[in-house]
PDB file of C-alpha atoms in Angstrom:
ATOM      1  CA  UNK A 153       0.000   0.000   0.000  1.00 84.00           C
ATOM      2  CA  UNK A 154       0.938   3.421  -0.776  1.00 94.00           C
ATOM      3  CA  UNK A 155       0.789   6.673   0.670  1.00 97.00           C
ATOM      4  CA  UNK A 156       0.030  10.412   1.166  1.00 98.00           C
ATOM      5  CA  UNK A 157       2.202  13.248   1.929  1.00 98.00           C
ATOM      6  CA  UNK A 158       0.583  16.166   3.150  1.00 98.00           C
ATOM      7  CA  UNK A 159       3.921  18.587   2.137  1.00 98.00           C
ATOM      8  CA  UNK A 160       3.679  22.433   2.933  1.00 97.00           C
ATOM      9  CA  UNK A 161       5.420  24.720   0.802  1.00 97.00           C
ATOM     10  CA  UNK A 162       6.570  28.432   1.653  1.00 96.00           C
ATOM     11  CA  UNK A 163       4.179  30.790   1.825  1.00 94.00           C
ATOM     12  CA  UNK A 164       6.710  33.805  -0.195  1.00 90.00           C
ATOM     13  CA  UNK A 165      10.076  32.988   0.138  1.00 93.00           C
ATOM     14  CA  UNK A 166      11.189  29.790  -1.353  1.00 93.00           C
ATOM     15  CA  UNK A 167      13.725  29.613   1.369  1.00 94.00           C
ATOM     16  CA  UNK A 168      11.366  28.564   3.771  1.00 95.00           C
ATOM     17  CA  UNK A 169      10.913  25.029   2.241  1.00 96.00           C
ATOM     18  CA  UNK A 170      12.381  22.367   4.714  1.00 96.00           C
ATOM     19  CA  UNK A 171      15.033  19.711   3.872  1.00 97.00           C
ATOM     20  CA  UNK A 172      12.304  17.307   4.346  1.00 97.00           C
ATOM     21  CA  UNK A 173       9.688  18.335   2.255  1.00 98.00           C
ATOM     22  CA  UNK A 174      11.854  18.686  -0.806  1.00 98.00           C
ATOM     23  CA  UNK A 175      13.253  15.218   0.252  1.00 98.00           C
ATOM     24  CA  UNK A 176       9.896  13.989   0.156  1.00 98.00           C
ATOM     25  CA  UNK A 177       9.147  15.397  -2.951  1.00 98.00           C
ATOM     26  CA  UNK A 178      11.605  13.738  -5.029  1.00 98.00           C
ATOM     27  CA  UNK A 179      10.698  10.006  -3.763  1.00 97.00           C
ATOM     28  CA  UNK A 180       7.250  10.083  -4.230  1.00 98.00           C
ATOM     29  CA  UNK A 181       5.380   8.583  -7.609  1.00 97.00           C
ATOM     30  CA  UNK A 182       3.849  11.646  -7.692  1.00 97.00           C
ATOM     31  CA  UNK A 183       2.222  15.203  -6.897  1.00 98.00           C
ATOM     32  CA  UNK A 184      -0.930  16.861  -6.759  1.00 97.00           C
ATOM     33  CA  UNK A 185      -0.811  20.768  -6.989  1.00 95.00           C
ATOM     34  CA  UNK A 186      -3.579  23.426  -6.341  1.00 92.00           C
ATOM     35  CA  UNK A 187      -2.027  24.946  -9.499  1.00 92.00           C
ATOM     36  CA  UNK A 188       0.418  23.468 -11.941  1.00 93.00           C
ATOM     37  CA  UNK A 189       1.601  26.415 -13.153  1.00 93.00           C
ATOM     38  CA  UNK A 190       2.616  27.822  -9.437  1.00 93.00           C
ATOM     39  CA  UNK A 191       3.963  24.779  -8.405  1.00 95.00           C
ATOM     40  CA  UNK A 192       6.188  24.551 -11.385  1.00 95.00           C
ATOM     41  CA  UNK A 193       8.070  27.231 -10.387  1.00 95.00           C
ATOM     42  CA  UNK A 194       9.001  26.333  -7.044  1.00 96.00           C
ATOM     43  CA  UNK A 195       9.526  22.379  -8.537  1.00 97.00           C
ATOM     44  CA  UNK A 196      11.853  23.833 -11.435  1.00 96.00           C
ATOM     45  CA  UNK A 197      13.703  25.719  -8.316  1.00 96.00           C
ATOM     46  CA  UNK A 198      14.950  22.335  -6.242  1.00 97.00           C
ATOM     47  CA  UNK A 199      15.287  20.410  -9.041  1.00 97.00           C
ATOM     48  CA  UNK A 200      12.136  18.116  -8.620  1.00 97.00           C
ATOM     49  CA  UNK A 201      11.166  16.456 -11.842  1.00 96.00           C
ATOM     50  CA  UNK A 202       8.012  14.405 -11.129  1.00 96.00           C
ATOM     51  CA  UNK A 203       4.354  13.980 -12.522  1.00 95.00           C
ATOM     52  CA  UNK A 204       2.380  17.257 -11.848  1.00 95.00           C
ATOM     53  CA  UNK A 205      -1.265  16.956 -11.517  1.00 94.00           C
ATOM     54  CA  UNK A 206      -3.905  19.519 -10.961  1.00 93.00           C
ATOM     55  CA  UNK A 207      -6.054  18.904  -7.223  1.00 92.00           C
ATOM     56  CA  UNK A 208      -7.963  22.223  -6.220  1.00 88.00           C
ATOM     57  CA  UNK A 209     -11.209  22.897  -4.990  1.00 84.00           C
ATOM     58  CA  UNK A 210     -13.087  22.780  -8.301  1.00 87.00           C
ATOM     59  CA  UNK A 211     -12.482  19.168  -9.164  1.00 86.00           C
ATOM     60  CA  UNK A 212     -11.524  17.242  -5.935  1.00 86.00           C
ATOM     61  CA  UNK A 213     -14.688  16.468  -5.097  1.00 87.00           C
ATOM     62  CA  UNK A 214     -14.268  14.313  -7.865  1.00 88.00           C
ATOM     63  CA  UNK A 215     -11.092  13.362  -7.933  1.00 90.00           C
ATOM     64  CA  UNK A 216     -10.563  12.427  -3.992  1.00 94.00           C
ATOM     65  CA  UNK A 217     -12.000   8.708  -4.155  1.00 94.00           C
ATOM     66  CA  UNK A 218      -9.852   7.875  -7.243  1.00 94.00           C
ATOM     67  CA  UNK A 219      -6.506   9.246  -5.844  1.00 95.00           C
ATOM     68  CA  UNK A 220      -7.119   7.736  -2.641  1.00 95.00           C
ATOM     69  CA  UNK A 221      -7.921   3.911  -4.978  1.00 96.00           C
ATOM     70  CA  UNK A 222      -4.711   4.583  -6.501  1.00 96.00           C
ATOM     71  CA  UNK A 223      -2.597   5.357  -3.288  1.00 96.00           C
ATOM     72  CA  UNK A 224      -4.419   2.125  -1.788  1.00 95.00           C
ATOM     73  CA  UNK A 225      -3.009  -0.014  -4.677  1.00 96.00           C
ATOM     74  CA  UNK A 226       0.827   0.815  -4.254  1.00 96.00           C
ATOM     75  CA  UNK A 227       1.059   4.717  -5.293  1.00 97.00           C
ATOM     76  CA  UNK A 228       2.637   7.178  -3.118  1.00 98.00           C
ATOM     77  CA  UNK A 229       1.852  10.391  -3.586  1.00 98.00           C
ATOM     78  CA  UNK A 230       2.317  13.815  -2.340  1.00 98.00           C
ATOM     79  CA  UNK A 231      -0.413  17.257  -2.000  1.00 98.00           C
ATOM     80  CA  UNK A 232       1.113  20.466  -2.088  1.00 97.00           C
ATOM     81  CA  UNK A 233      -0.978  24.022  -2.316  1.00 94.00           C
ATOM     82  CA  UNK A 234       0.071  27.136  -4.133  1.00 94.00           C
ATOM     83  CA  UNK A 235       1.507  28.268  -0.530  1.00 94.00           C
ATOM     84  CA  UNK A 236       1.448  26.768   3.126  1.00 95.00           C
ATOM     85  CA  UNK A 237      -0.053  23.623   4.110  1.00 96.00           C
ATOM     86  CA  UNK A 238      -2.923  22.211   2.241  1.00 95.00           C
ATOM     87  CA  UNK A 239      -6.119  21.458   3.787  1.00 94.00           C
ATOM     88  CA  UNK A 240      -5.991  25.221   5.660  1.00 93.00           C
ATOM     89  CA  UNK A 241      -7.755  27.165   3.561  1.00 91.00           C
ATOM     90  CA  UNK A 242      -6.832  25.485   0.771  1.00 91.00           C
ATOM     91  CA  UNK A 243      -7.722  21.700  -1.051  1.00 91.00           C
ATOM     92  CA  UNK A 244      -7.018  18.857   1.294  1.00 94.00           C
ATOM     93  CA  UNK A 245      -9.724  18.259   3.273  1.00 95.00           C
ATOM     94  CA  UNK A 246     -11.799  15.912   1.524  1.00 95.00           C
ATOM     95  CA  UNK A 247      -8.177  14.288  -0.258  1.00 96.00           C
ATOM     96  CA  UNK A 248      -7.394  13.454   3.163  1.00 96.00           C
ATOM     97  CA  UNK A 249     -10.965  11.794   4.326  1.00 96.00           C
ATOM     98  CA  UNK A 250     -11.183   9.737   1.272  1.00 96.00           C
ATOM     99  CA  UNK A 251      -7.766   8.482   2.248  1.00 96.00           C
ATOM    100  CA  UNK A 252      -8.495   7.973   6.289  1.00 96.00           C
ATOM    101  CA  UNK A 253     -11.965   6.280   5.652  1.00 96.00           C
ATOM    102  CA  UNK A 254     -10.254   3.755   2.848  1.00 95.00           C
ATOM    103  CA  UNK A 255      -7.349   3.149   5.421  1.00 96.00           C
ATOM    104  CA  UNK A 256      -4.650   4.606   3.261  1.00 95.00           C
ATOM    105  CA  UNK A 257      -1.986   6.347   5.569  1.00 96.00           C
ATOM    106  CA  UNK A 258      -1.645  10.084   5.249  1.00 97.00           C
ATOM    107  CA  UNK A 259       1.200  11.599   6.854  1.00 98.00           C
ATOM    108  CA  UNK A 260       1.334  15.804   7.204  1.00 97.00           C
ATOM    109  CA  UNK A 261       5.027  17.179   7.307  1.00 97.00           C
ATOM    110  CA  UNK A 262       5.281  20.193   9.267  1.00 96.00           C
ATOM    111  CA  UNK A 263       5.680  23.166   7.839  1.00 93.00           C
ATOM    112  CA  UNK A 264       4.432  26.980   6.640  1.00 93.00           C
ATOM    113  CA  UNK A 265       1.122  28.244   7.668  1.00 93.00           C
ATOM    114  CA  UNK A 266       0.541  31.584   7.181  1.00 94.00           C
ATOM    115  CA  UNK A 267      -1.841  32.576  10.159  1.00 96.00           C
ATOM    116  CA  UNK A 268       1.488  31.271  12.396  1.00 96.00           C
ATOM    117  CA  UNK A 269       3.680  34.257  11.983  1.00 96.00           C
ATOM    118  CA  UNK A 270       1.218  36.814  11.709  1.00 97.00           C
ATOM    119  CA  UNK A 271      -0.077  35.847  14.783  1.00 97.00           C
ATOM    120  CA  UNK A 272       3.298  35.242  17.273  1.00 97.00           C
ATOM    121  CA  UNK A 273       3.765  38.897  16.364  1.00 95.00           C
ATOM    122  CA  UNK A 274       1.011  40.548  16.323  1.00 97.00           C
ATOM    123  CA  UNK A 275       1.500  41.249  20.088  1.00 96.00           C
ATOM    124  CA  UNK A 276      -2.143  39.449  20.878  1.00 97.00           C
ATOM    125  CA  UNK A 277      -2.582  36.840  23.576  1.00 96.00           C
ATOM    126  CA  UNK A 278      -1.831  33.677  21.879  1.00 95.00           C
ATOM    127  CA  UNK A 279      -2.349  31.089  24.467  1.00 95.00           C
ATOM    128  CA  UNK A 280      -6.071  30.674  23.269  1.00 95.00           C
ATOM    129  CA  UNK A 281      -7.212  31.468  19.622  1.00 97.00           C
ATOM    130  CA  UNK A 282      -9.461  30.751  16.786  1.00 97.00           C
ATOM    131  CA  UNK A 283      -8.847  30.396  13.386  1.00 97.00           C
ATOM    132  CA  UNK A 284     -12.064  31.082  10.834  1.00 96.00           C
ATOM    133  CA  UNK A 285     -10.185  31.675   7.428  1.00 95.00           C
ATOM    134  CA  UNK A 286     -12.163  33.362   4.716  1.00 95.00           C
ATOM    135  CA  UNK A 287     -14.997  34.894   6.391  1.00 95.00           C
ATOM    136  CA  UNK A 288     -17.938  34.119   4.066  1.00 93.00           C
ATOM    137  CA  UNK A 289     -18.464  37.200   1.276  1.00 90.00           C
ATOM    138  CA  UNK A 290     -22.461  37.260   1.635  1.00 88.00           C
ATOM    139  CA  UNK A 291     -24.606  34.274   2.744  1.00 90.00           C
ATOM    140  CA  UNK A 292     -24.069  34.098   6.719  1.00 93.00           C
ATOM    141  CA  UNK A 293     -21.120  36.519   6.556  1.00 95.00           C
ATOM    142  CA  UNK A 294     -23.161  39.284   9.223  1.00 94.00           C
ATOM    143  CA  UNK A 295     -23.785  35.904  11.580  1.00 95.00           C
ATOM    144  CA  UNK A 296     -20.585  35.174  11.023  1.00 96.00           C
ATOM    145  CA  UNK A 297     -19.626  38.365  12.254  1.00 96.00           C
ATOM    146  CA  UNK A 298     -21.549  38.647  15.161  1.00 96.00           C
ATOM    147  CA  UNK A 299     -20.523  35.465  16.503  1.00 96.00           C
ATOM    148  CA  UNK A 300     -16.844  36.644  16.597  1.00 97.00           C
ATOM    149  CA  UNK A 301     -17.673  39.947  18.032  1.00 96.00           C
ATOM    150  CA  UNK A 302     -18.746  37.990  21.865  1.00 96.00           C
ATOM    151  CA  UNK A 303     -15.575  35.822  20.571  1.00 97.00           C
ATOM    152  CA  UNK A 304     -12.901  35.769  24.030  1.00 96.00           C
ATOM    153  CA  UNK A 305     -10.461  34.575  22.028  1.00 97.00           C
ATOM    154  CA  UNK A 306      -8.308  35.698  19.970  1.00 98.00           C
ATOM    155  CA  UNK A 307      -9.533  35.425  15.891  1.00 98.00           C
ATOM    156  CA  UNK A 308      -7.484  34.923  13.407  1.00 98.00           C
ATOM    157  CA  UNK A 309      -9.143  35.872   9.603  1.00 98.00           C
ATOM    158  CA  UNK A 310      -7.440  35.449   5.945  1.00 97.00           C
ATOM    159  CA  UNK A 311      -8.885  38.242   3.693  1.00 97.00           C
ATOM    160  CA  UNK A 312      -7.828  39.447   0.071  1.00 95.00           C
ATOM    161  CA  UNK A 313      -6.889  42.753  -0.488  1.00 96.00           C
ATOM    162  CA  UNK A 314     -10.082  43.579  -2.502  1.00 96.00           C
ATOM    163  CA  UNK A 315     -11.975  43.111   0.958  1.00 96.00           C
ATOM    164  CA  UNK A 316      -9.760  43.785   3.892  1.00 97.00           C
ATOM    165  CA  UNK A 317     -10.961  47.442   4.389  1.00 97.00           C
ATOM    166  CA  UNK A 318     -14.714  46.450   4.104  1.00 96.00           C
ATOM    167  CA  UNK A 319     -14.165  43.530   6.890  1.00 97.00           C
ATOM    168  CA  UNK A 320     -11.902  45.897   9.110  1.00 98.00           C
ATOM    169  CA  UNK A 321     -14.874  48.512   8.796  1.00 97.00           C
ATOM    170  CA  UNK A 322     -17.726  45.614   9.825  1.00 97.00           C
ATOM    171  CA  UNK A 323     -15.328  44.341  12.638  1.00 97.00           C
ATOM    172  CA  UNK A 324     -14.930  48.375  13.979  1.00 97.00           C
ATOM    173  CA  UNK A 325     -19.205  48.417  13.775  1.00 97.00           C
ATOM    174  CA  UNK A 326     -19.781  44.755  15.704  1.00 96.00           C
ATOM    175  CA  UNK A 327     -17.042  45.225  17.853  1.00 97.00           C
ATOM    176  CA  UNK A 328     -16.167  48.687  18.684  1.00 96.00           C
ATOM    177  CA  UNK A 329     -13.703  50.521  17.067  1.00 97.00           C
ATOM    178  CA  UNK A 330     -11.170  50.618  20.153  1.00 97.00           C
ATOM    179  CA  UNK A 331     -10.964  46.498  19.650  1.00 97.00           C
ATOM    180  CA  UNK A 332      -6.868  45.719  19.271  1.00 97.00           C
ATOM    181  CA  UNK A 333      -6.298  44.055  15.562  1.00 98.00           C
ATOM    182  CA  UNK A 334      -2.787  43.332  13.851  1.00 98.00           C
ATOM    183  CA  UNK A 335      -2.614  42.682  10.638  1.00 98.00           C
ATOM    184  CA  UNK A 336       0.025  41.212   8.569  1.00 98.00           C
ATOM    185  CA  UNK A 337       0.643  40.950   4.550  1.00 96.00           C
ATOM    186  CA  UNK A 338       3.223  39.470   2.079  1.00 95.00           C
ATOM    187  CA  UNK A 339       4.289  37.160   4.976  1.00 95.00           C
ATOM    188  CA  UNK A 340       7.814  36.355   4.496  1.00 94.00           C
ATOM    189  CA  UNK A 341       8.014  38.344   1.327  1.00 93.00           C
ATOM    190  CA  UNK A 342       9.919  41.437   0.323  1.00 92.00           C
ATOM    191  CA  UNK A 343       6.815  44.135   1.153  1.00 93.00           C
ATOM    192  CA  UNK A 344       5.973  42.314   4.341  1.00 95.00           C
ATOM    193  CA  UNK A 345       4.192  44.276   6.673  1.00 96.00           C
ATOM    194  CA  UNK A 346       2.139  44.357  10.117  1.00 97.00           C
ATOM    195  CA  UNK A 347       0.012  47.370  11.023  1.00 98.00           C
ATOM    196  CA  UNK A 348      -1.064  47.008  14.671  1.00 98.00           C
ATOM    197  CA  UNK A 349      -3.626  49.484  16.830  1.00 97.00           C
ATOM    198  CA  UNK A 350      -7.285  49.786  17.203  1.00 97.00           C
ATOM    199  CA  UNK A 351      -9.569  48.431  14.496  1.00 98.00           C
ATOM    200  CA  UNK A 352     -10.061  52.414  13.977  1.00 98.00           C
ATOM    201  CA  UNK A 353      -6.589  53.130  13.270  1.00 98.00           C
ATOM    202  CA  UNK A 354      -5.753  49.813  11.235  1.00 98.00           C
ATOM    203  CA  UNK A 355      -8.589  50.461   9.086  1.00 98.00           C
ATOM    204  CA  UNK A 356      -7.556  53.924   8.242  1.00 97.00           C
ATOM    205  CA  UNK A 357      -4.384  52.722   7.230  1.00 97.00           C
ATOM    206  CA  UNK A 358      -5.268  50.659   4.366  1.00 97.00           C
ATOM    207  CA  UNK A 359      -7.741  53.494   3.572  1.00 97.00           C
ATOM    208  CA  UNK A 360      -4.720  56.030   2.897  1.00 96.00           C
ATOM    209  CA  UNK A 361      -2.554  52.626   1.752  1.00 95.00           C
ATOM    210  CA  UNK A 362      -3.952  50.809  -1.066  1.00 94.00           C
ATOM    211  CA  UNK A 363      -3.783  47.155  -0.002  1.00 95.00           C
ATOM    212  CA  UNK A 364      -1.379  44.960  -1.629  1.00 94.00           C
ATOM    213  CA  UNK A 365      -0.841  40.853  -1.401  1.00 93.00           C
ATOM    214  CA  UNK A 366      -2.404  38.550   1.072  1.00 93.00           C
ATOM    215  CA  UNK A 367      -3.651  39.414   4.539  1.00 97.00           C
ATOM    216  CA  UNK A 368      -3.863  37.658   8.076  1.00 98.00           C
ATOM    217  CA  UNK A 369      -5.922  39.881  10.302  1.00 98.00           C
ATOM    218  CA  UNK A 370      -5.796  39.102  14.120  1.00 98.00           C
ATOM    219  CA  UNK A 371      -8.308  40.168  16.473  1.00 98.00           C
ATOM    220  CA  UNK A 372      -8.050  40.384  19.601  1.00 97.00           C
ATOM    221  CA  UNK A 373     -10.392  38.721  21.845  1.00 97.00           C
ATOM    222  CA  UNK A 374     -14.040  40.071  23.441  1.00 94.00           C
ATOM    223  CA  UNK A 375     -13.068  41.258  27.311  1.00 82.00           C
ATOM    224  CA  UNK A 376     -15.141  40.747  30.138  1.00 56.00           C
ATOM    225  CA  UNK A 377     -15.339  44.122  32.068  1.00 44.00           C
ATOM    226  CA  UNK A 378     -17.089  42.705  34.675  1.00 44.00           C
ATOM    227  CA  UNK A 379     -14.904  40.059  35.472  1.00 50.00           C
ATOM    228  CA  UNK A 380     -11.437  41.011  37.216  1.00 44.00           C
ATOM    229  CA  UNK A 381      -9.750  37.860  36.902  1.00 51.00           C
ATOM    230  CA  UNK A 382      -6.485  38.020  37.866  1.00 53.00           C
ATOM    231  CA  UNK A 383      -3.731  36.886  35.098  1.00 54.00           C
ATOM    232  CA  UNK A 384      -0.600  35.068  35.718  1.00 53.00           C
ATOM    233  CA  UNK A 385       2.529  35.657  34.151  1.00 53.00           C
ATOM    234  CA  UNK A 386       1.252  32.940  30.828  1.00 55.00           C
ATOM    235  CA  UNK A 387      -2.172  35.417  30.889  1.00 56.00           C
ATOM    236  CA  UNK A 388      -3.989  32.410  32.047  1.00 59.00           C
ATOM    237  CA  UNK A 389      -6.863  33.307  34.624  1.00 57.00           C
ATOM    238  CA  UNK A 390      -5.732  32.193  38.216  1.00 52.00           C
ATOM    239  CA  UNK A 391      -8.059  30.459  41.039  1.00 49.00           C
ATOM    240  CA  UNK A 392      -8.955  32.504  43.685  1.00 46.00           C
ATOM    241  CA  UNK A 393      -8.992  31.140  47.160  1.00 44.00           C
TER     242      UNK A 393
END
């Protein structure tokens, strides 16, 4: 029996791919990208000369079942995304079921995720958070919204640049524009850049700054005024006697 590599590639630089990963790459039969064309490019960089197929979100509903038949009869085979690890936000979700419920082993490398970075320095408690991706454009999107707003923890949001001002501007309504947000773009790349304050003050920003590459925005979490817990030194809440 066979097998599937979950492989995470770098999210900008192409530095950030691990020894492992590329190592990976060039053993197995072959490898599913999100985009051919993308993954070409960082292939062609390392040297990796192996069957390229296409696996995004448009066809792997119908493609899962078969890849996982073919892994099950003796093919190993490895998922990569156009950037970080696949299944977050990206194809690999249902690759991956079709795989567990045939018994076919699936084995994720560790590796880039963009929300990781952005939010170890944003500055935002980091002990507890949740991570909700691309917030929904229409249907549900105001539910959506108003769910995070009685959020505690601290929420963690993809969002193009096409949109980020428009969700920074519904967060300021729901939540209040005094709630902390950093929010990071171009991770790892040249432009990189994290704009921290008030949802207020972040949102002007990319109103005078027209917004450029991929964003993580981090919010912090909903705080109970009238609780006074007292924090320890990890920000965890501490029994009282």
């Amino acid at each position: 029996m066979g097998k599937l590599y979950i492989v995470p590639t770098p999210v900008g630089n192409l530095e950030d791919m691990t020894f492992r990963a590329i190592k990976v790459l060039k053993e197995v039969d072959m490898i599913l990208a999100e985009d051919t064309r993308t993954s070409s490019v960082l292939l062609k960089h390392y040297d990796i000369q192996k069957p390229l197929s296409s696996h995004h979100k448009f066809n792997e509903h119908q493609t899962a079942e078969a890849v996982a038949q073919k892994i099950k009869a003796g093919e190993t085979i490895a998922l990569i995304s156009d950037a970080g690890t696949p299944a977050i936000s990206d194809p690999g979700f249902m690759l991956t079921r079709a795989c567990v419920e045939a018994g076919v082993e699936v084995e994720c490398l560790p590796g880039a995720t963009a929300f990781v970075p952005a939010l170890v320095d944003s500055g935002l408690p980091n002990n507890r958070f949740c991570f909700e991706g691309f917030l929904p454009q229409k249907k549900g999107r105001q539910t959506r919204l108003k769910e995070l707003a009685e959020e505690e923890r601290t929420i963690i949001i993809y969002e193009s640049p096409f949109r980020v001002v428009k969700t920074l501007t519904q967060l300021a309504e729901l939540m209040g524009e005094a709630r902390k947000v950093s929010v990071t773009r171009e991770i790892s790349k040249i432009h990189e850049e994290t704009v921290r304050g008030t949802l207020a003050e972040v949102k002007q920003h990319f109103e005078e700054h027209e917004p450029k590459g991929e964003f993580v925005i981090i919010v912090g979490g909903k705080e109970d005024e009238g609780k006074k817990a007292k924090k320890n030194k990890y920000g965890d809440d501490e029994d009282e006697d």
